[in-house]
XYZ file of C-alpha atoms in Angstrom:
659
model
C 0.000 0.000 0.000
C 1.330 3.449 -0.871
C 2.173 5.960 1.813
C -0.752 8.214 1.067
C -3.120 5.281 1.141
C -2.126 4.751 4.731
C -2.441 8.335 5.664
C -3.172 10.903 2.976
C -4.054 14.479 3.571
C -7.505 13.684 4.754
C -6.513 10.789 7.007
C -6.677 10.548 10.741
C -4.767 13.277 12.556
C -3.041 13.050 15.932
C -6.012 14.360 17.840
C -8.195 11.557 16.541
C -5.966 8.713 17.651
C -6.782 7.040 20.979
C -4.121 5.679 23.267
C -3.455 2.055 22.239
C -4.058 -0.944 24.436
C -0.854 -1.393 26.353
C 2.756 -1.452 25.275
C 2.302 -4.651 23.310
C -1.244 -4.224 22.109
C -2.736 -6.046 25.083
C -6.131 -4.951 26.357
C -6.056 -3.370 29.797
C -7.984 -0.776 31.749
C -6.120 2.148 30.183
C -8.910 2.331 27.597
C -10.671 4.634 30.050
C -8.126 7.340 29.335
C -8.617 8.704 25.820
C -6.511 11.657 24.724
C -8.192 14.946 25.583
C -7.361 18.171 23.759
C -4.469 19.162 26.005
C -2.950 15.706 25.960
C -3.220 15.590 22.178
C -1.224 18.783 22.106
C 1.406 17.349 24.463
C 1.979 14.159 22.495
C 1.861 15.933 19.146
C 4.646 18.237 20.256
C 6.869 15.266 21.079
C 5.914 12.813 18.338
C 4.978 15.202 15.535
C 7.058 18.384 15.816
C 5.962 21.388 13.802
C 9.198 21.530 11.789
C 8.364 18.143 10.228
C 4.562 17.924 10.464
C 1.707 20.222 9.500
C -0.785 21.309 12.190
C -3.013 18.503 10.889
C -0.293 15.945 11.628
C 0.809 15.303 8.029
C 4.489 14.495 7.557
C 6.208 16.914 5.170
C 7.123 14.146 2.700
C 3.442 13.080 2.483
C 2.372 16.482 1.210
C 1.662 17.095 -2.494
C 4.592 18.805 -4.193
C 3.270 22.373 -4.115
C 2.211 22.137 -0.475
C 5.512 20.472 0.362
C 7.454 23.372 -1.154
C 5.374 25.879 0.812
C 5.732 23.986 4.077
C 9.472 23.366 3.770
C 10.131 26.957 2.697
C 8.112 28.299 5.631
C 10.017 26.114 8.116
C 13.378 27.138 6.643
C 12.478 30.826 6.714
C 11.404 30.556 10.328
C 14.612 28.719 11.253
C 16.694 31.350 9.434
C 14.883 34.170 11.275
C 15.514 32.457 14.594
C 19.183 31.989 13.821
C 19.644 35.583 12.677
C 17.845 36.773 15.801
C 20.128 34.645 17.948
C 23.233 35.944 16.170
C 22.064 39.528 16.635
C 21.424 38.938 20.341
C 24.884 37.412 20.699
C 26.513 40.339 18.908
C 24.756 42.886 21.105
C 26.272 41.207 24.152
C 29.642 40.521 22.543
C 30.439 41.445 18.898
C 32.959 38.601 18.645
C 30.749 35.906 20.174
C 29.599 34.480 16.771
C 33.262 33.891 15.918
C 33.864 32.049 19.175
C 30.678 30.042 18.543
C 31.941 29.055 15.091
C 35.283 28.100 16.558
C 33.662 25.811 19.172
C 31.139 24.176 16.841
C 33.034 23.937 13.542
C 36.769 24.574 13.926
C 37.399 22.395 16.986
C 35.274 19.404 15.823
C 37.001 19.574 12.438
C 40.490 20.383 13.716
C 41.767 16.873 13.064
C 40.538 16.968 9.483
C 42.006 20.447 9.074
C 45.425 19.230 10.181
C 45.023 16.166 7.973
C 44.184 18.319 4.958
C 47.167 20.541 5.709
C 49.718 17.733 5.849
C 48.445 15.464 3.091
C 48.027 18.362 0.693
C 51.576 19.368 1.596
C 52.913 15.993 0.401
C 52.002 16.666 -3.222
C 53.349 20.219 -3.083
C 56.592 19.120 -1.489
C 57.154 16.441 -4.117
C 57.485 19.234 -6.680
C 59.901 21.101 -4.400
C 61.990 17.959 -3.827
C 62.147 17.313 -7.578
C 63.428 20.857 -8.136
C 65.982 20.775 -5.280
C 67.117 17.140 -5.655
C 66.508 16.220 -9.303
C 69.020 13.363 -9.020
C 66.668 11.694 -6.519
C 63.116 12.926 -7.132
C 63.258 13.966 -10.780
C 62.010 12.036 -13.792
C 65.638 11.128 -14.652
C 66.723 10.298 -11.117
C 69.907 8.221 -10.774
C 70.561 8.226 -7.032
C 67.189 7.095 -5.648
C 65.123 4.067 -6.585
C 62.028 5.123 -8.560
C 59.993 2.468 -6.712
C 60.706 4.133 -3.376
C 59.746 7.536 -4.766
C 56.428 6.058 -5.938
C 56.083 4.273 -2.573
C 55.774 7.654 -0.832
C 52.336 8.088 -2.394
C 51.372 4.421 -2.095
C 52.323 4.148 1.590
C 50.434 7.350 2.329
C 47.201 5.969 0.846
C 47.659 2.497 2.345
C 48.275 4.026 5.789
C 45.062 6.009 5.492
C 43.124 2.887 4.471
C 44.462 0.899 7.435
C 43.608 3.724 9.843
C 40.093 4.066 8.464
C 39.280 0.407 9.055
C 41.073 -0.096 12.375
C 39.928 3.118 14.036
C 36.411 2.597 12.680
C 36.266 -0.703 14.561
C 37.932 0.793 17.653
C 35.423 3.654 17.628
C 32.540 1.177 17.869
C 34.371 -1.207 20.202
C 36.178 0.914 22.790
C 34.470 4.240 22.101
C 34.575 7.462 20.112
C 36.624 9.300 22.741
C 39.461 6.789 22.697
C 39.521 6.868 18.912
C 39.738 10.661 18.921
C 42.608 10.701 21.421
C 44.477 7.878 19.704
C 44.293 9.591 16.301
C 45.644 12.852 17.665
C 48.570 11.078 19.373
C 49.470 9.118 16.229
C 49.340 12.257 14.077
C 51.485 14.202 16.558
C 54.179 11.510 16.651
C 53.979 11.152 12.865
C 54.552 14.879 12.396
C 57.611 14.748 14.639
C 58.908 11.878 12.504
C 58.275 13.799 9.269
C 59.912 16.948 10.626
C 63.029 15.055 11.733
C 63.177 12.550 8.856
C 66.797 12.003 7.832
C 69.169 9.584 6.150
C 72.870 9.081 5.527
C 72.012 9.082 1.837
C 69.190 10.568 -0.221
C 67.797 7.074 -0.685
C 67.858 6.545 3.089
C 66.055 9.821 3.638
C 63.351 8.893 1.120
C 62.767 5.586 2.930
C 62.601 7.320 6.325
C 60.268 9.955 4.907
C 57.985 7.330 3.325
C 57.570 5.275 6.508
C 57.086 8.393 8.636
C 54.306 9.411 6.286
C 52.798 5.927 6.525
C 52.689 6.146 10.339
C 51.141 9.599 10.220
C 48.576 8.463 7.651
C 47.224 5.754 9.966
C 46.100 8.536 12.306
C 44.759 10.526 9.377
C 42.653 7.582 8.235
C 41.122 7.251 11.671
C 40.011 10.877 11.570
C 37.418 10.104 8.892
C 35.134 7.683 10.794
C 35.782 9.104 14.230
C 35.197 12.764 13.324
C 32.066 11.965 11.323
C 30.474 9.834 14.036
C 31.385 12.131 16.929
C 29.993 15.128 15.024
C 26.763 13.255 14.309
C 26.476 12.195 17.931
C 27.367 15.535 19.502
C 25.530 16.950 22.482
C 22.610 18.101 20.334
C 21.558 14.524 19.577
C 22.898 12.783 22.628
C 19.695 12.964 24.636
C 16.812 10.550 24.356
C 14.455 13.100 22.894
C 14.896 14.459 19.401
C 15.785 18.060 18.774
C 14.830 20.555 16.133
C 18.498 21.391 15.626
C 19.242 17.770 14.769
C 16.458 17.537 12.207
C 17.129 20.871 10.511
C 20.908 21.291 10.746
C 22.561 17.928 11.392
C 24.133 17.784 7.939
C 25.407 21.339 8.192
C 27.051 20.624 11.524
C 28.978 17.645 10.147
C 29.861 19.387 6.875
C 31.125 22.477 8.699
C 33.558 20.203 10.537
C 34.509 18.417 7.310
C 35.245 21.629 5.400
C 38.103 22.314 7.797
C 39.942 19.960 5.457
C 39.720 22.730 2.846
C 41.005 25.328 5.281
C 43.917 23.023 6.108
C 44.818 22.917 2.422
C 44.495 26.698 2.196
C 46.827 27.425 5.110
C 49.323 24.836 3.921
C 49.538 26.448 0.505
C 49.940 29.937 1.982
C 52.619 28.822 4.453
C 54.591 26.969 1.784
C 54.561 30.028 -0.488
C 55.723 32.278 2.365
C 58.427 29.881 3.588
C 59.851 29.310 0.131
C 59.908 33.041 -0.564
C 61.748 33.637 2.721
C 64.374 30.892 2.437
C 64.951 30.986 -1.312
C 66.413 34.512 -1.209
C 63.031 36.082 -1.926
C 62.780 34.445 -5.336
C 59.753 32.468 -6.352
C 61.380 30.929 -9.393
C 64.169 28.420 -9.806
C 66.830 27.534 -8.960
C 65.843 26.237 -5.537
C 68.618 25.644 -3.047
C 68.767 22.519 -0.934
C 68.877 24.642 2.232
C 65.674 26.458 1.221
C 63.951 23.137 0.537
C 65.096 21.749 3.913
C 63.834 24.707 5.929
C 60.592 24.928 3.962
C 59.512 21.310 4.304
C 60.619 20.825 7.911
C 58.960 23.990 9.183
C 55.828 23.194 7.185
C 55.519 19.991 9.265
C 56.590 21.567 12.567
C 53.764 24.141 12.579
C 50.890 21.597 12.465
C 52.697 19.499 15.094
C 52.042 22.324 17.569
C 48.352 22.370 16.678
C 48.138 18.581 16.915
C 49.675 18.603 20.398
C 46.928 21.009 21.459
C 44.389 18.628 19.874
C 45.717 15.786 22.052
C 45.145 17.953 25.129
C 41.659 19.070 24.080
C 40.360 15.616 23.209
C 41.784 14.109 26.398
C 40.494 16.647 28.895
C 37.729 18.608 27.169
C 35.655 15.902 25.439
C 34.558 13.524 28.230
C 31.159 12.727 26.665
C 32.225 11.869 23.114
C 31.143 8.224 23.587
C 27.876 8.942 25.406
C 25.428 8.019 22.656
C 27.326 4.840 21.778
C 27.285 3.811 25.456
C 23.531 4.387 25.617
C 22.971 2.335 22.466
C 25.024 -0.540 23.871
C 23.290 -0.426 27.243
C 19.907 -0.884 25.561
C 21.106 -4.169 24.064
C 23.343 -5.216 26.986
C 26.465 -5.173 24.795
C 29.781 -4.442 26.508
C 32.311 -4.955 23.706
C 32.006 -4.900 19.946
C 28.458 -5.468 18.746
C 29.014 -8.353 16.325
C 25.271 -8.995 16.099
C 24.731 -5.419 14.946
C 27.422 -5.854 12.287
C 25.741 -8.989 10.930
C 22.343 -7.285 10.942
C 23.855 -4.334 9.103
C 24.928 -6.526 6.200
C 21.533 -8.238 6.200
C 19.383 -5.123 6.392
C 21.631 -2.341 5.071
C 23.827 -4.083 2.500
C 22.567 -1.808 -0.257
C 23.471 1.240 1.796
C 26.988 -0.068 2.323
C 27.329 -0.568 -1.412
C 26.162 3.015 -1.955
C 28.443 4.682 0.599
C 31.550 2.647 -0.275
C 30.956 2.599 -4.031
C 30.247 6.311 -4.395
C 33.254 7.186 -2.224
C 35.432 5.033 -4.496
C 34.141 6.865 -7.582
C 34.586 10.237 -5.912
C 38.207 9.639 -4.967
C 39.074 8.807 -8.569
C 37.621 12.220 -9.453
C 39.239 13.962 -6.490
C 42.644 12.673 -7.568
C 41.852 13.260 -11.227
C 41.177 16.944 -10.619
C 44.941 17.430 -10.638
C 44.983 16.439 -14.302
C 43.786 19.860 -15.361
C 46.117 22.138 -13.489
C 49.479 21.133 -14.890
C 48.189 21.316 -18.447
C 46.716 24.789 -18.415
C 49.672 26.181 -16.415
C 51.975 25.131 -19.272
C 49.922 27.188 -21.733
C 48.719 30.142 -19.706
C 51.860 30.894 -17.670
C 54.997 32.764 -18.719
C 56.993 30.756 -16.183
C 55.433 27.266 -15.980
C 58.486 25.787 -14.231
C 58.116 28.101 -11.252
C 56.774 26.491 -8.107
C 55.287 29.828 -7.121
C 53.220 29.836 -10.310
C 51.901 26.309 -9.711
C 51.253 26.952 -6.024
C 49.478 30.246 -6.733
C 47.096 28.563 -9.169
C 46.603 25.791 -6.652
C 45.676 28.401 -4.048
C 43.018 29.810 -6.386
C 41.641 26.311 -6.856
C 41.482 25.806 -3.084
C 39.437 28.994 -2.705
C 37.007 27.706 -5.350
C 36.833 24.395 -3.491
C 36.106 26.189 -0.215
C 33.192 27.927 -1.904
C 31.905 24.457 -2.822
C 32.333 23.222 0.763
C 30.338 26.146 2.156
C 27.624 25.863 -0.499
C 27.255 22.212 0.482
C 26.960 23.043 4.176
C 24.186 25.570 3.511
C 22.084 23.364 1.214
C 22.748 19.859 2.461
C 19.816 20.022 4.930
C 17.352 21.582 2.506
C 14.553 19.026 2.116
C 13.878 20.106 -1.479
C 17.496 19.482 -2.505
C 19.421 17.695 0.218
C 21.985 14.925 0.211
C 20.859 12.711 -2.638
C 20.229 15.401 -5.267
C 23.438 17.167 -4.262
C 25.493 14.029 -4.791
C 23.848 13.068 -8.084
C 24.188 16.553 -9.570
C 27.763 16.832 -8.299
C 28.730 13.557 -9.950
C 27.025 14.553 -13.191
C 28.759 17.939 -13.335
C 32.158 16.324 -12.679
C 31.396 13.860 -15.472
C 30.675 16.740 -17.858
C 33.778 18.693 -16.856
C 35.978 15.703 -17.721
C 34.188 14.200 -20.693
C 34.047 17.473 -22.666
C 37.835 18.003 -22.825
C 38.437 14.261 -23.229
C 37.189 14.220 -26.824
C 38.613 17.631 -27.808
C 41.768 17.561 -25.770
C 44.048 19.181 -28.328
C 41.728 22.183 -28.686
C 41.172 22.757 -24.974
C 44.881 22.399 -24.158
C 45.787 24.928 -26.870
C 45.880 28.733 -26.409
C 42.507 28.993 -28.221
C 40.626 26.825 -25.714
C 42.751 27.146 -22.617
C 40.404 29.526 -20.781
C 37.485 27.138 -21.260
C 39.758 24.365 -20.022
C 40.586 26.440 -16.974
C 36.904 27.188 -16.306
C 36.077 23.466 -16.416
C 38.924 22.824 -13.980
C 37.462 25.236 -11.440
C 33.913 23.984 -11.991
C 35.027 20.403 -11.393
C 36.623 21.544 -8.114
C 33.488 23.394 -7.025
C 31.034 20.597 -7.818
C 33.272 17.945 -6.328
C 32.969 19.692 -2.953
C 29.409 20.868 -3.569
C 28.495 17.259 -4.176
C 30.073 13.853 -3.621
C 33.109 14.829 -1.535
C 30.965 16.441 1.183
C 27.981 14.093 0.922
C 29.952 10.842 1.051
C 31.617 11.934 4.290
C 28.244 12.669 5.902
C 26.035 9.812 4.729
C 28.648 7.088 5.286
C 27.904 7.433 8.996
C 24.399 8.841 8.921
C 22.576 5.988 7.169
C 23.810 3.329 9.626
C 22.812 2.639 13.264
C 24.926 3.830 16.177
C 26.572 0.502 17.236
C 28.348 0.022 13.886
C 28.372 3.586 12.550
C 32.136 4.131 12.801
C 32.865 0.695 11.316
C 30.604 1.306 8.320
C 32.054 4.783 7.809
C 35.616 3.475 8.063
C 34.945 0.677 5.577
C 33.329 3.110 3.120
C 36.212 5.566 3.442
C 38.751 2.753 3.025
C 37.175 1.601 -0.219
C 37.073 5.238 -1.278
C 40.813 5.562 -0.778
C 41.186 2.455 -2.924
C 39.885 4.695 -5.713
C 42.706 7.152 -5.039
C 45.199 4.279 -5.017
C 43.830 3.011 -8.325
C 44.187 6.469 -9.859
C 47.728 6.991 -8.566
C 48.862 3.660 -10.024
C 46.864 3.849 -13.242
C 48.069 7.344 -14.119
C 51.665 6.077 -14.179
C 50.886 3.871 -17.167
C 48.606 5.969 -19.387
C 49.077 9.356 -21.006
C 47.145 12.469 -20.059
C 44.508 12.328 -22.775
C 43.803 8.670 -21.984
C 43.321 9.662 -18.353
C 40.613 12.056 -19.488
C 38.982 9.197 -21.401
C 38.976 6.994 -18.282
C 37.998 9.335 -15.429
C 34.545 10.667 -16.538
C 32.821 7.290 -16.371
C 33.404 7.068 -12.659
C 31.113 10.090 -12.409
C 28.308 8.248 -14.167
C 28.938 5.157 -12.030
C 28.756 7.242 -8.853
C 25.567 8.902 -10.048
C 23.983 5.503 -10.768
C 24.973 4.041 -7.380
C 23.541 7.108 -5.651
C 20.257 6.878 -7.582
C 19.753 3.161 -6.934
C 21.223 2.395 -3.507
C 21.541 5.597 -1.438
C 18.635 6.585 0.855
C 17.928 10.275 1.373
C 18.199 11.059 5.077
C 17.608 14.791 4.596
C 15.102 15.887 7.235
C 14.963 12.431 8.848
C 15.280 12.432 12.611
C 18.203 10.174 13.566
C 16.283 9.157 16.681
C 13.641 7.723 14.406
C 16.278 5.720 12.576
C 17.558 4.405 15.904
C 14.001 3.485 16.841
C 13.644 1.448 13.657
C 16.964 -0.220 14.424
C 15.653 -1.388 17.809
C 12.717 -3.057 16.068
C 15.136 -4.768 13.675
C 17.321 -5.984 16.549
C 14.262 -7.420 18.282
C 13.225 -9.289 15.140
C 10.161 -7.071 14.659
C 11.216 -5.082 11.591
C 7.790 -5.431 9.973
C 6.138 -3.955 13.066
C 7.899 -0.630 12.633
C 5.633 1.874 10.865
C 7.466 5.205 11.247
C 9.024 7.709 8.893
C 12.357 5.863 8.743
C 10.618 3.551 6.235
C 8.888 6.385 4.422
C 9.642 6.064 0.678
C 11.259 9.507 0.818
C 13.929 8.179 3.179
C 14.582 4.832 1.519
C 16.666 4.052 -1.532
C 15.073 2.811 -4.729
C 16.625 -0.573 -3.994
C 15.006 -0.706 -0.544
C 11.647 0.332 -1.950
C 11.851 -2.381 -4.601
C 12.492 -4.888 -1.816
C 9.349 -3.700 -0.033
C 10.827 -1.882 2.975
C 8.319 0.977 2.628
C 5.240 -1.263 2.792
C 5.073 -1.085 6.570
C 4.872 2.724 6.653
C 1.638 3.681 8.430
C 1.376 7.040 10.240
C -1.677 5.997 12.290
C -0.086 2.851 13.685
C 3.160 4.713 14.189
C 1.444 7.315 16.366
C 0.127 4.587 18.635
C 3.495 2.855 18.750
C 5.328 6.022 19.718
C 3.051 6.669 22.661
C 3.276 3.010 23.658
C 7.073 3.040 23.424
C 7.208 6.133 25.615
C 4.807 4.575 28.103
C 6.817 1.357 28.293
C 10.004 3.318 28.933
C 8.328 5.437 31.597
C 6.893 2.386 33.364
C 10.297 0.680 33.300
C 11.746 3.679 35.132
C 8.969 3.603 37.707
C 9.346 -0.152 38.203
C 13.098 0.260 38.718
C 12.420 2.763 41.490
C 9.988 0.575 43.349
C 6.634 1.501 44.938
C 8.085 3.356 47.928
C 10.439 5.534 45.853
C 7.706 6.197 43.305
C 5.360 7.369 46.069
C 7.990 9.517 47.762
C 8.866 11.157 44.458
C 5.495 11.313 42.778
C 6.004 14.949 41.857
C 9.400 14.266 40.306
C 9.491 14.338 36.537
C 12.132 12.399 34.640
C 14.259 14.492 32.331
C 13.226 12.331 29.392
C 9.565 13.253 29.822
C 7.783 16.570 30.079
C 5.698 17.159 33.257
C 2.525 16.816 31.191
C 3.477 13.456 29.718
C 4.697 12.298 33.118
C 1.345 13.194 34.662
C -0.629 11.536 31.867
C 1.255 8.266 32.234
C 0.708 8.353 35.993
C -3.000 8.766 35.520
C -3.285 6.059 32.862
C -0.911 3.481 34.354
C -2.764 0.777 36.315
C 0.440 -0.166 38.122
C 0.900 3.329 39.505
C -2.785 3.996 40.132
C -3.073 0.779 42.127
C -0.471 2.155 44.550
C -2.791 5.021 45.423
C -0.198 7.586 44.430
C -2.675 9.704 42.518
C -6.273 10.664 42.969
C -8.678 10.676 40.050
C -7.793 14.098 38.669
C -4.498 15.250 37.224
C -3.914 18.898 36.465
C -1.536 18.701 33.518
C -0.944 22.361 32.777
C 1.513 22.777 35.639
C 2.443 19.117 35.820
C 1.079 18.875 39.395
C -1.429 16.475 40.927
C -4.534 17.018 42.954
């Protein structure tokens, strides 16, 4: 049955739904307590918030298109007004307070990724500097150093990242997010010290030391992907048992704002390298480059982030005590103390298509992300008067980073928009990257000539923008978001690892084919990523993560078909899941009853744990998970509590007090 056949616009609304017969559908004497007007309002506020439901109780995705656009636009405008009002109030008290807020909520959560972006982006830049300063070792005609070890620098970097992504993903779900965060920071700090001090009695020895130092550092970098994504998703806003408006409206933005620190890391690395080289190379940007200038430039470029990483070790150790809170709560509900192997098996059974989507699209994206470098060297040769100058290449790279940052920020502002959101953003991003590569592939000679070079350059920048305003940002978010809490870091780490396999494929493949052939090969990964997104990726835009966790509990209990909530709404399922019938159980009326029943069962469990005497002594106490009104309603309607004589017949719910 279709969603609207269950519910429709003229279907039963919250106020018309009676309280169901017990937590498991059993018939008891609670039938005497139908929902009155005030109680309907109380439960509607909790189970059908006004940012996702109309006043009539219709979920936004059940609305006809025109009404959906109006509703979503109205909610977004209201949220924007509230945010602007809050910012203005903050500025009146302290003009710099919005900056400190941004630092706490975006810079600090994404600091690890920022440092990662700084260092890994530096590796490619430094390779060009090494080739200019030590051509006998790093150049194309090197005689002193083994070419395999020079290539191994890149390979070991990617392999280290892949290992870190898998291992720390498992550790994050096994030991906890906090330990993963601390461990990553320590590994990256030690790795930076190793890179800064890397040395050898010969150039070949130095290359080997440098390569293994980078490998060690990269293990920590790899761990940053799953651990930063999951900890950002499970931050204090969503750590409580009740859902929040902030989580539903801005969860994607919060994670993406942390992720875009990777772009800022690249930006600061490029600026610092330009400044250092200008200082130590006698103020010249062009060749020749002295060995002393190269030494000071690369060692100081690693020493600066080491200071920031040491601070990150301190902050994560002493200032993030609750990073594992939501994971601990999820494990306590299923009495799991170590790694949740059962959850992992259930993930493959129930969410295998999602894993294919997150891992497969990340793989396709990393081929593109690496392939973006194909453009730059070609148009620099044509457009620049001094193409052999590192300053020229680095300056153009800096421009490209700024364009990429614009893409990051555009993604963060639109990724939560219900009319666009994650899935459309990723599909359009893949398609635009496909176009930007396939067009020059079949007219390469024209676009790499002076006549077409500016068009070539424009496509280069557009591919950078849409890569960030598309798959690069979305893959990072959804690889953790579409999976349940107990295996979220593992699934994210696996997806990221397979993604890096795409970068490894590109780095190896590009050594054996010429530039035009690379342009023939790369575009089709864009179409493949677009297809995987369309078929296998669910759209979690606007979906409350608490609702997804609720569905997961039904799956764990073997009652998947009994779940009727919005987590199985066709809007939030992939085409593959809909074909397999996952959306058939969606029923807003039954879901309303289940939500109230689930809340009642939880409330009664708390009361039973206290015992009759404690319940009586604290009958005016209201648990933090429940509003006073809901607390009072459950007291009135619970036969177990009423039989204790705690309450008289009348409950005054407005103030949450009893008479």
